[in-house]
Amino acid sequence: LITPTWDEDLAVPHPPVMFRCEFDAPGDVVCARLYATAHGTYTAEFNGAAVSDALLAPGWSAYRKRLRFQTHDVTPLLVAGRNAIGITVADGWYRGYLGWDHKRNFYGDRSAVLAQLELTRADGSIHIVATDPSWRAGRGPIRESDLYMGESYDARLEAEVAGWSTARFDDGGWEPTSEMPLNRELLTGQVGPPVRCTEELAPVARTASPATGAVIFDFGQNLVGKLRLKQPKVGVGETVTIRHAEVLSGGELCVEPLRTALQTDRFTGSGDVAEAWEPIFTSHGFRYAEISGWPGATAEDVAALVCHSDMTRIGWFSCSDPLLNRLHENAVWSMRGNFVDVPTDCPQRDERLGWTGDLQAFAPSAAFLYDCASLLDSWLADLAAEQDDDGGIPFVVPNPMPPDYRFASNVPAGWGDAAIVVPWVTYLRFGDVGLLERQFSSMAGYLDACITNHGPDLNPELFQFGDWLDPAAPPDKPSDGQTDPLLVAGAYLVHAADIVTAAAEIVGRVGDQGRYAAHATHYRDVWRRRFIGDDGTFVNDSATAHALAICFQLLGDDEAQAAAGRRLAELIAAAGHRISTGFLGTPLVCDALTTTGHLETAYALLLQRECPSWLYPVLQGATTIWERWDSLTPSGEVNDPKMTSFNHYALGAVVDWMHRTIGGLSPADAGYRTHLIRPLPGGDLTSATVRHLTAYGEISVAWRLSDTEFGTDLTIPPATSAVVDLPIAGWQIVELGSGQHSFLGEFEIRPLRPTALPTGAFWSAAERVSLSQTRF
Ligand code: BGC
């Protein structure tokens, strides 16, 4: 691990450091691999060519415990004789700004790089070129680069470093480097996909700032990435400044919600017409970009580059309602924008952190839309690495705070539960038992921490986020919703114990299985005694309380479950079919209604257009999921600019219900070896199609509905089977094998029946029901 020897002002962002070395290659090399990682984010070049199109490598992990490295095949770039390697390292997550306190240098204050080139020769021997103090360090045209703040580039400095990563360059004026200590046990290969630019968007409109006349481009889509300037035409020493924002206010960029994240890039001209320029080591959340210093810039001069972890898309949904299609598309865009190596809360303001609760809510949707299994596998390894000795979880993973920092709680319900829910959902959706095996002690450790912190009763003293952002909560107190945070915590404790019990069975931990099953029984009982009155009604009469009770099966018997469903439907109707739930109730409410026979109420809630509702933002022109139901008020004001984002996936978790209930496709067994096909049309929908690419191949369900007839075409992939329950009069549930199947019959929705799932599956009776009827 090497670092430059120069001194730096640690209080401000720095020009990225350019490290270079030259070496002579033996003549008989058959394979050349470059392994690299950095304290900061890096790009690597070999003989003047980029070694990959990955951005923001090595990504963000629990740096104090895990530092990922990448492997680049550079065989085609190697030449006989003299070669050169150049690696540029920017501040990145390692020592750039992180969090809302405008602080930097969380992990360290020196940029550093570790690289090893392995040249395999014809006789199998390996020749190694590695970072050592013979490498030289310099700086180039990037004068400053920070993830939150943006990047500044001075094209006048290009000439000085032209050819710097080739063997023709003279680095006589460059500085020496020195070795830094590194614990090699931290090193681990990257398993998730790299961040890449995956799409380019052209502006859809061009306006001008009323105050300054600067050009403002609208890309028609809130996205995450950066702008490319195609041949920026600026004089020598003149600077083009690009600012980015998600919304406009009075025709100007509304930057208040960004808080201290400046999201500003600068390009200073050298007099020559530059080729395309784009910042390298930063990313912004924006729909609008304002360009000053380039008055004639036209739509043809710019493009927005969409950047995120380059996961394979595996899930699609569409239906006859264009508003629902846009809602679905918004969730897809919010996932793209918030899976930039780490699954984050939001991608624009001074946060962009791996908030556990947000992912806990969105994981089932994420696992349907994109193949995020390896990314989550890596993130869960970080989560386990960040876990406290007593099993508690920090609010955010990775956790940049110093080791002695303590969060208000390390067992916040619905947030810390990501330790249990995310591996479980990932297992159910992708079928990798190995992941459960790897995570089991982290899952059980978190549950143990909850049990210890709560004691035999539920502990009201523990800090909780509660049903965060319930619309009834005051804007400045998002945890102050209608649902008692202790009720939420108790419900999650039971849910967590149920999952760990099921996971223990799957990974063969028989003793743990019995122990955690006993805890689940105990806390169900405690929860009921505390939150259900003698007459069977809820002490806390909120929609979230009922949704949790139904989905987490807290109530004991079918009649109590049915009664809770009736009350939930009443509460939803009394609220005018508007949303009355927050981060934790919202992902469950449609399932709770559907499971208890109130499908039309679920549809009425989903199709509501007045605020708060899922479709209100869509009608306001949203192109991503918002943090608050009313991030933009009906009069077009930005609601509470101190905490509002226009790109927060958590409340988009309803798309998972859309896939499973409208589309009718759920896994009936881990990894879709068997699936449940049960479309439940409602509202005024006349058709829907859902497709999912599983490890076995594509499953699809396409249905259409006329006044009286329901028709469907199904595709079931090889080596799988489906339990099929169709809304057709007289339909008997059948199990179908692979192939194409079509059915047509008289439309009739019958009350849901427990579905006969194949025997021999891992599930206990209760889990089979929850698997087929609730959010899994
Ligand atoms: C984040 C959330 C997060 C919450 C926790 C916010 O600032 O953006 O999405 O879960 O804090 O309270």
mmCIF file with all atom_site columns, N, CA and C in Angstrom, residues 489-499 519-521 523-525 527 552-554:
data_model
loop_
_atom_site.group_PDB
_atom_site.id
_atom_site.type_symbol
_atom_site.label_atom_id
_atom_site.label_alt_id
_atom_site.label_comp_id
_atom_site.label_asym_id
_atom_site.label_entity_id
_atom_site.label_seq_id
_atom_site.pdbx_PDB_ins_code
_atom_site.Cartn_x
_atom_site.Cartn_y
_atom_site.Cartn_z
_atom_site.occupancy
_atom_site.B_iso_or_equiv
_atom_site.pdbx_formal_charge
_atom_site.auth_seq_id
_atom_site.auth_comp_id
_atom_site.auth_asym_id
_atom_site.auth_atom_id
_atom_site.pdbx_PDB_model_num
ATOM 1  N N  . ALA A 1 489 ? -41.989 -2.779  17.478 1.00 0.00 ? 489 ALA A N  1
ATOM 2  C CA . ALA A 1 489 ? -40.793 -3.521  17.902 1.00 0.00 ? 489 ALA A CA 1
ATOM 3  C C  . ALA A 1 489 ? -41.156 -4.951  18.294 1.00 0.00 ? 489 ALA A C  1
ATOM 4  N N  . GLY A 1 490 ? -42.268 -5.114  19.010 1.00 0.00 ? 490 GLY A N  1
ATOM 5  C CA . GLY A 1 490 ? -42.689 -6.452  19.430 1.00 0.00 ? 490 GLY A CA 1
ATOM 6  C C  . GLY A 1 490 ? -43.035 -7.318  18.226 1.00 0.00 ? 490 GLY A C  1
ATOM 7  N N  . ALA A 1 491 ? -43.742 -6.702  17.266 1.00 0.00 ? 491 ALA A N  1
ATOM 8  C CA . ALA A 1 491 ? -44.130 -7.448  16.064 1.00 0.00 ? 491 ALA A CA 1
ATOM 9  C C  . ALA A 1 491 ? -42.885 -7.905  15.317 1.00 0.00 ? 491 ALA A C  1
ATOM 10 N N  . TYR A 1 492 ? -41.921 -7.020  15.190 1.00 0.00 ? 492 TYR A N  1
ATOM 11 C CA . TYR A 1 492 ? -40.692 -7.388  14.476 1.00 0.00 ? 492 TYR A CA 1
ATOM 12 C C  . TYR A 1 492 ? -39.903 -8.451  15.233 1.00 0.00 ? 492 TYR A C  1
ATOM 13 N N  . LEU A 1 493 ? -39.978 -8.401  16.554 1.00 0.00 ? 493 LEU A N  1
ATOM 14 C CA . LEU A 1 493 ? -39.248 -9.404  17.341 1.00 0.00 ? 493 LEU A CA 1
ATOM 15 C C  . LEU A 1 493 ? -39.806 -10.798 17.049 1.00 0.00 ? 493 LEU A C  1
ATOM 16 N N  . VAL A 1 494 ? -41.139 -10.906 16.973 1.00 0.00 ? 494 VAL A N  1
ATOM 17 C CA . VAL A 1 494 ? -41.754 -12.200 16.667 1.00 0.00 ? 494 VAL A CA 1
ATOM 18 C C  . VAL A 1 494 ? -41.375 -12.634 15.243 1.00 0.00 ? 494 VAL A C  1
ATOM 19 N N  . HIS A 1 495 ? -41.483 -11.689 14.327 1.00 0.00 ? 495 HIS A N  1
ATOM 20 C CA . HIS A 1 495 ? -41.178 -11.975 12.927 1.00 0.00 ? 495 HIS A CA 1
ATOM 21 C C  . HIS A 1 495 ? -39.727 -12.459 12.793 1.00 0.00 ? 495 HIS A C  1
ATOM 22 N N  . ALA A 1 496 ? -38.834 -11.769 13.471 1.00 0.00 ? 496 ALA A N  1
ATOM 23 C CA . ALA A 1 496 ? -37.410 -12.120 13.423 1.00 0.00 ? 496 ALA A CA 1
ATOM 24 C C  . ALA A 1 496 ? -37.204 -13.523 13.994 1.00 0.00 ? 496 ALA A C  1
ATOM 25 N N  . ALA A 1 497 ? -37.880 -13.814 15.107 1.00 0.00 ? 497 ALA A N  1
ATOM 26 C CA . ALA A 1 497 ? -37.722 -15.144 15.719 1.00 0.00 ? 497 ALA A CA 1
ATOM 27 C C  . ALA A 1 497 ? -38.284 -16.223 14.793 1.00 0.00 ? 497 ALA A C  1
ATOM 28 N N  . ASP A 1 498 ? -39.391 -15.932 14.109 1.00 0.00 ? 498 ASP A N  1
ATOM 29 C CA . ASP A 1 498 ? -39.951 -16.900 13.141 1.00 0.00 ? 498 ASP A CA 1
ATOM 30 C C  . ASP A 1 498 ? -38.955 -17.189 12.021 1.00 0.00 ? 498 ASP A C  1
ATOM 31 N N  . ILE A 1 499 ? -38.364 -16.118 11.504 1.00 0.00 ? 499 ILE A N  1
ATOM 32 C CA . ILE A 1 499 ? -37.448 -16.314 10.372 1.00 0.00 ? 499 ILE A CA 1
ATOM 33 C C  . ILE A 1 499 ? -36.209 -17.090 10.818 1.00 0.00 ? 499 ILE A C  1
ATOM 34 N N  . HIS A 1 519 ? -38.848 -18.721 21.709 1.00 0.00 ? 519 HIS A N  1
ATOM 35 C CA . HIS A 1 519 ? -38.870 -17.252 21.824 1.00 0.00 ? 519 HIS A CA 1
ATOM 36 C C  . HIS A 1 519 ? -40.028 -16.663 21.023 1.00 0.00 ? 519 HIS A C  1
ATOM 37 N N  . ALA A 1 520 ? -40.248 -17.217 19.830 1.00 0.00 ? 520 ALA A N  1
ATOM 38 C CA . ALA A 1 520 ? -41.338 -16.690 18.999 1.00 0.00 ? 520 ALA A CA 1
ATOM 39 C C  . ALA A 1 520 ? -42.669 -16.865 19.727 1.00 0.00 ? 520 ALA A C  1
ATOM 40 N N  . THR A 1 521 ? -42.856 -18.037 20.313 1.00 0.00 ? 521 THR A N  1
ATOM 41 C CA . THR A 1 521 ? -44.108 -18.300 21.037 1.00 0.00 ? 521 THR A CA 1
ATOM 42 C C  . THR A 1 521 ? -44.238 -17.337 22.220 1.00 0.00 ? 521 THR A C  1
ATOM 43 N N  . TYR A 1 523 ? -42.850 -14.334 22.710 1.00 0.00 ? 523 TYR A N  1
ATOM 44 C CA . TYR A 1 523 ? -43.098 -12.912 22.376 1.00 0.00 ? 523 TYR A CA 1
ATOM 45 C C  . TYR A 1 523 ? -44.442 -12.701 21.678 1.00 0.00 ? 523 TYR A C  1
ATOM 46 N N  . ARG A 1 524 ? -44.948 -13.731 20.998 1.00 0.00 ? 524 ARG A N  1
ATOM 47 C CA . ARG A 1 524 ? -46.317 -13.626 20.447 1.00 0.00 ? 524 ARG A CA 1
ATOM 48 C C  . ARG A 1 524 ? -47.297 -13.403 21.596 1.00 0.00 ? 524 ARG A C  1
ATOM 49 N N  . ASP A 1 525 ? -47.057 -14.193 22.625 1.00 0.00 ? 525 ASP A N  1
ATOM 50 C CA . ASP A 1 525 ? -47.933 -14.137 23.775 1.00 0.00 ? 525 ASP A CA 1
ATOM 51 C C  . ASP A 1 525 ? -47.834 -12.773 24.471 1.00 0.00 ? 525 ASP A C  1
ATOM 52 N N  . TRP A 1 527 ? -46.855 -10.024 23.155 1.00 0.00 ? 527 TRP A N  1
ATOM 53 C CA . TRP A 1 527 ? -47.395 -8.994  22.243 1.00 0.00 ? 527 TRP A CA 1
ATOM 54 C C  . TRP A 1 527 ? -48.910 -8.960  22.355 1.00 0.00 ? 527 TRP A C  1
ATOM 55 N N  . PHE A 1 552 ? -47.494 -10.815 10.082 1.00 0.00 ? 552 PHE A N  1
ATOM 56 C CA . PHE A 1 552 ? -46.544 -11.559 10.911 1.00 0.00 ? 552 PHE A CA 1
ATOM 57 C C  . PHE A 1 552 ? -47.253 -12.632 11.755 1.00 0.00 ? 552 PHE A C  1
ATOM 58 N N  . GLN A 1 553 ? -48.559 -12.813 11.470 1.00 0.00 ? 553 GLN A N  1
ATOM 59 C CA . GLN A 1 553 ? -49.344 -13.880 12.111 1.00 0.00 ? 553 GLN A CA 1
ATOM 60 C C  . GLN A 1 553 ? -49.210 -13.854 13.635 1.00 0.00 ? 553 GLN A C  1
ATOM 61 N N  . LEU A 1 554 ? -49.573 -12.702 14.179 1.00 0.00 ? 554 LEU A N  1
ATOM 62 C CA . LEU A 1 554 ? -49.397 -12.511 15.616 1.00 0.00 ? 554 LEU A CA 1
ATOM 63 C C  . LEU A 1 554 ? -50.632 -12.916 16.411 1.00 0.00 ? 554 LEU A C  1
#
